[in-house]
Amino acid sequence: MTAAERRVEAKQAYDAYIAQCPSRKLLTTLSDKWVTLILSALAGGALRYSDLARTIAGVSQKMLTQTLRGLERDGLVERTITASVPVRVDYELTALGKSLLPLVAAIKSWAEEHISDVETARERYDSRA
């Protein structure tokens, strides 16, 4: 295989349009609403689990735990355990997680700014059905 062919192959290995691409799995993770909300909540600094649960209305304990574990596994969130009574667990964005903040903040802001337009479009669409 030539060097040019290896470069093409390497580039295709990370093409999210290819079903087996690992970046597609990451896109699936990043498109989750709880991921967006957790990353946004942690933008201001470290938070305890209970603070996150209070901040993000509607997230179940199971979903919050699963999402935090996934974010920790992906290197976006770091969990710090402090030995105390009771044990204190804090979650904080890693450098990699912080690098994602501008994108997440933009999506969150866009959703908040354009929801009325989207709801109007939905009503218009549903009235035709």
Tab-separated table of C-alpha atoms in Angstrom:
chain	number	residue	atom	x	y	z
A	1	MET	CA	0.000	0.000	0.000
A	2	THR	CA	1.376	3.401	-0.923
A	3	ALA	CA	1.658	6.298	1.513
A	4	ALA	CA	-1.133	8.122	-0.332
A	5	GLU	CA	-3.409	5.087	-0.050
A	6	ARG	CA	-2.648	4.807	3.674
A	7	ARG	CA	-3.555	8.481	4.159
A	8	VAL	CA	-6.850	7.989	2.314
A	9	GLU	CA	-7.591	4.883	4.368
A	10	ALA	CA	-6.769	6.669	7.632
A	11	LYS	CA	-8.963	9.603	6.679
A	12	GLN	CA	-11.855	7.265	5.867
A	13	ALA	CA	-11.389	5.469	9.189
A	14	TYR	CA	-12.759	8.571	10.903
A	15	ASP	CA	-15.595	9.400	8.539
A	16	ALA	CA	-18.794	9.696	10.576
A	17	TYR	CA	-20.838	8.832	7.492
A	18	ILE	CA	-19.406	5.310	7.659
A	19	ALA	CA	-21.469	3.154	10.021
A	20	GLN	CA	-18.473	1.521	11.717
A	21	CYS	CA	-16.643	4.791	12.331
A	22	PRO	CA	-15.745	5.334	16.013
A	23	SER	CA	-16.516	9.037	15.641
A	24	ARG	CA	-20.137	8.112	14.943
A	25	LYS	CA	-20.384	6.593	18.413
A	26	LEU	CA	-19.023	9.811	19.858
A	27	LEU	CA	-21.573	11.832	17.866
A	28	THR	CA	-24.303	9.632	19.310
A	29	THR	CA	-23.048	10.415	22.797
A	30	LEU	CA	-22.685	14.140	22.178
A	31	SER	CA	-26.166	14.454	20.677
A	32	ASP	CA	-27.815	13.235	23.877
A	33	LYS	CA	-29.807	15.956	25.660
A	34	TRP	CA	-28.494	14.956	29.080
A	35	VAL	CA	-24.900	15.255	27.862
A	36	THR	CA	-25.573	18.771	26.589
A	37	LEU	CA	-27.237	19.791	29.835
A	38	ILE	CA	-24.583	18.240	32.078
A	39	LEU	CA	-21.711	19.809	30.155
A	40	SER	CA	-23.494	23.175	30.236
A	41	ALA	CA	-24.132	22.863	33.968
A	42	LEU	CA	-20.460	22.098	34.608
A	43	ALA	CA	-19.306	25.102	32.564
A	44	GLY	CA	-19.201	27.218	35.717
A	45	GLY	CA	-16.976	24.779	37.593
A	46	ALA	CA	-17.142	21.621	39.647
A	47	LEU	CA	-20.493	20.493	41.037
A	48	ARG	CA	-21.583	17.761	43.382
A	49	TYR	CA	-23.919	15.061	42.143
A	50	SER	CA	-26.839	16.515	44.122
A	51	ASP	CA	-26.184	19.978	42.666
A	52	LEU	CA	-26.294	18.550	39.159
A	53	ALA	CA	-29.525	16.711	39.943
A	54	ARG	CA	-31.121	19.945	41.201
A	55	THR	CA	-29.829	22.015	38.292
A	56	ILE	CA	-31.046	19.646	35.577
A	57	ALA	CA	-34.790	19.321	36.081
A	58	GLY	CA	-36.276	16.021	34.996
A	59	VAL	CA	-33.132	13.908	34.904
A	60	SER	CA	-33.547	10.643	36.763
A	61	GLN	CA	-30.883	9.357	39.128
A	62	LYS	CA	-30.245	6.473	36.738
A	63	MET	CA	-29.781	8.726	33.683
A	64	LEU	CA	-27.595	11.202	35.551
A	65	THR	CA	-25.358	8.404	36.831
A	66	GLN	CA	-25.134	6.666	33.430
A	67	THR	CA	-24.414	9.907	31.610
A	68	LEU	CA	-21.753	11.003	34.085
A	69	ARG	CA	-20.057	7.599	33.842
A	70	GLY	CA	-20.074	7.805	30.056
A	71	LEU	CA	-18.653	11.327	30.095
A	72	GLU	CA	-15.964	10.215	32.529
A	73	ARG	CA	-15.133	7.227	30.319
A	74	ASP	CA	-14.845	9.508	27.274
A	75	GLY	CA	-12.500	11.821	29.145
A	76	LEU	CA	-14.875	14.801	29.192
A	77	VAL	CA	-15.638	14.806	32.926
A	78	GLU	CA	-13.471	14.045	35.913
A	79	ARG	CA	-14.868	12.696	39.166
A	80	THR	CA	-13.144	13.594	42.409
A	81	ILE	CA	-13.936	11.719	45.613
A	82	THR	CA	-13.171	13.441	48.902
A	83	ALA	CA	-13.081	11.246	51.990
A	84	SER	CA	-15.475	12.806	54.459
A	85	VAL	CA	-18.712	11.915	56.214
A	86	PRO	CA	-20.658	11.639	54.012
A	87	VAL	CA	-18.293	11.041	51.103
A	88	ARG	CA	-18.127	14.047	48.792
A	89	VAL	CA	-18.113	13.451	45.037
A	90	ASP	CA	-17.487	16.355	42.674
A	91	TYR	CA	-17.698	16.399	38.890
A	92	GLU	CA	-15.688	18.784	36.765
A	93	LEU	CA	-14.957	19.225	33.084
A	94	THR	CA	-11.565	18.063	31.856
A	95	ALA	CA	-9.566	20.103	29.336
A	96	LEU	CA	-11.158	17.981	26.613
A	97	GLY	CA	-14.620	18.664	28.016
A	98	LYS	CA	-13.898	22.385	28.210
A	99	SER	CA	-12.854	22.363	24.553
A	100	LEU	CA	-16.375	21.194	23.715
A	101	LEU	CA	-18.102	23.990	25.685
A	102	PRO	CA	-18.332	26.595	22.907
A	103	LEU	CA	-20.183	24.122	20.691
A	104	VAL	CA	-22.488	22.891	23.438
A	105	ALA	CA	-23.224	26.443	24.603
A	106	ALA	CA	-24.027	27.488	21.041
A	107	ILE	CA	-26.454	24.592	20.557
A	108	LYS	CA	-28.141	25.274	23.912
A	109	SER	CA	-28.442	28.986	23.136
A	110	TRP	CA	-29.757	28.305	19.647
A	111	ALA	CA	-32.421	25.960	21.048
A	112	GLU	CA	-33.501	28.529	23.649
A	113	GLU	CA	-33.622	31.349	21.084
A	114	HIS	CA	-35.428	29.443	18.323
A	115	ILE	CA	-37.860	27.194	20.165
A	116	SER	CA	-40.815	29.457	19.373
A	117	ASP	CA	-39.952	29.270	15.649
A	118	VAL	CA	-39.685	25.495	15.865
A	119	GLU	CA	-42.991	25.205	17.735
A	120	THR	CA	-44.680	27.382	15.094
A	121	ALA	CA	-43.264	25.169	12.337
A	122	ARG	CA	-44.460	22.053	14.172
A	123	GLU	CA	-47.971	23.440	14.547
A	124	ARG	CA	-48.045	24.385	10.871
A	125	TYR	CA	-46.849	20.921	9.870
A	126	ASP	CA	-49.258	19.107	12.222
A	127	SER	CA	-52.237	21.132	10.980
A	128	ARG	CA	-51.619	19.840	7.449
A	129	ALA	CA	-51.604	16.192	8.523
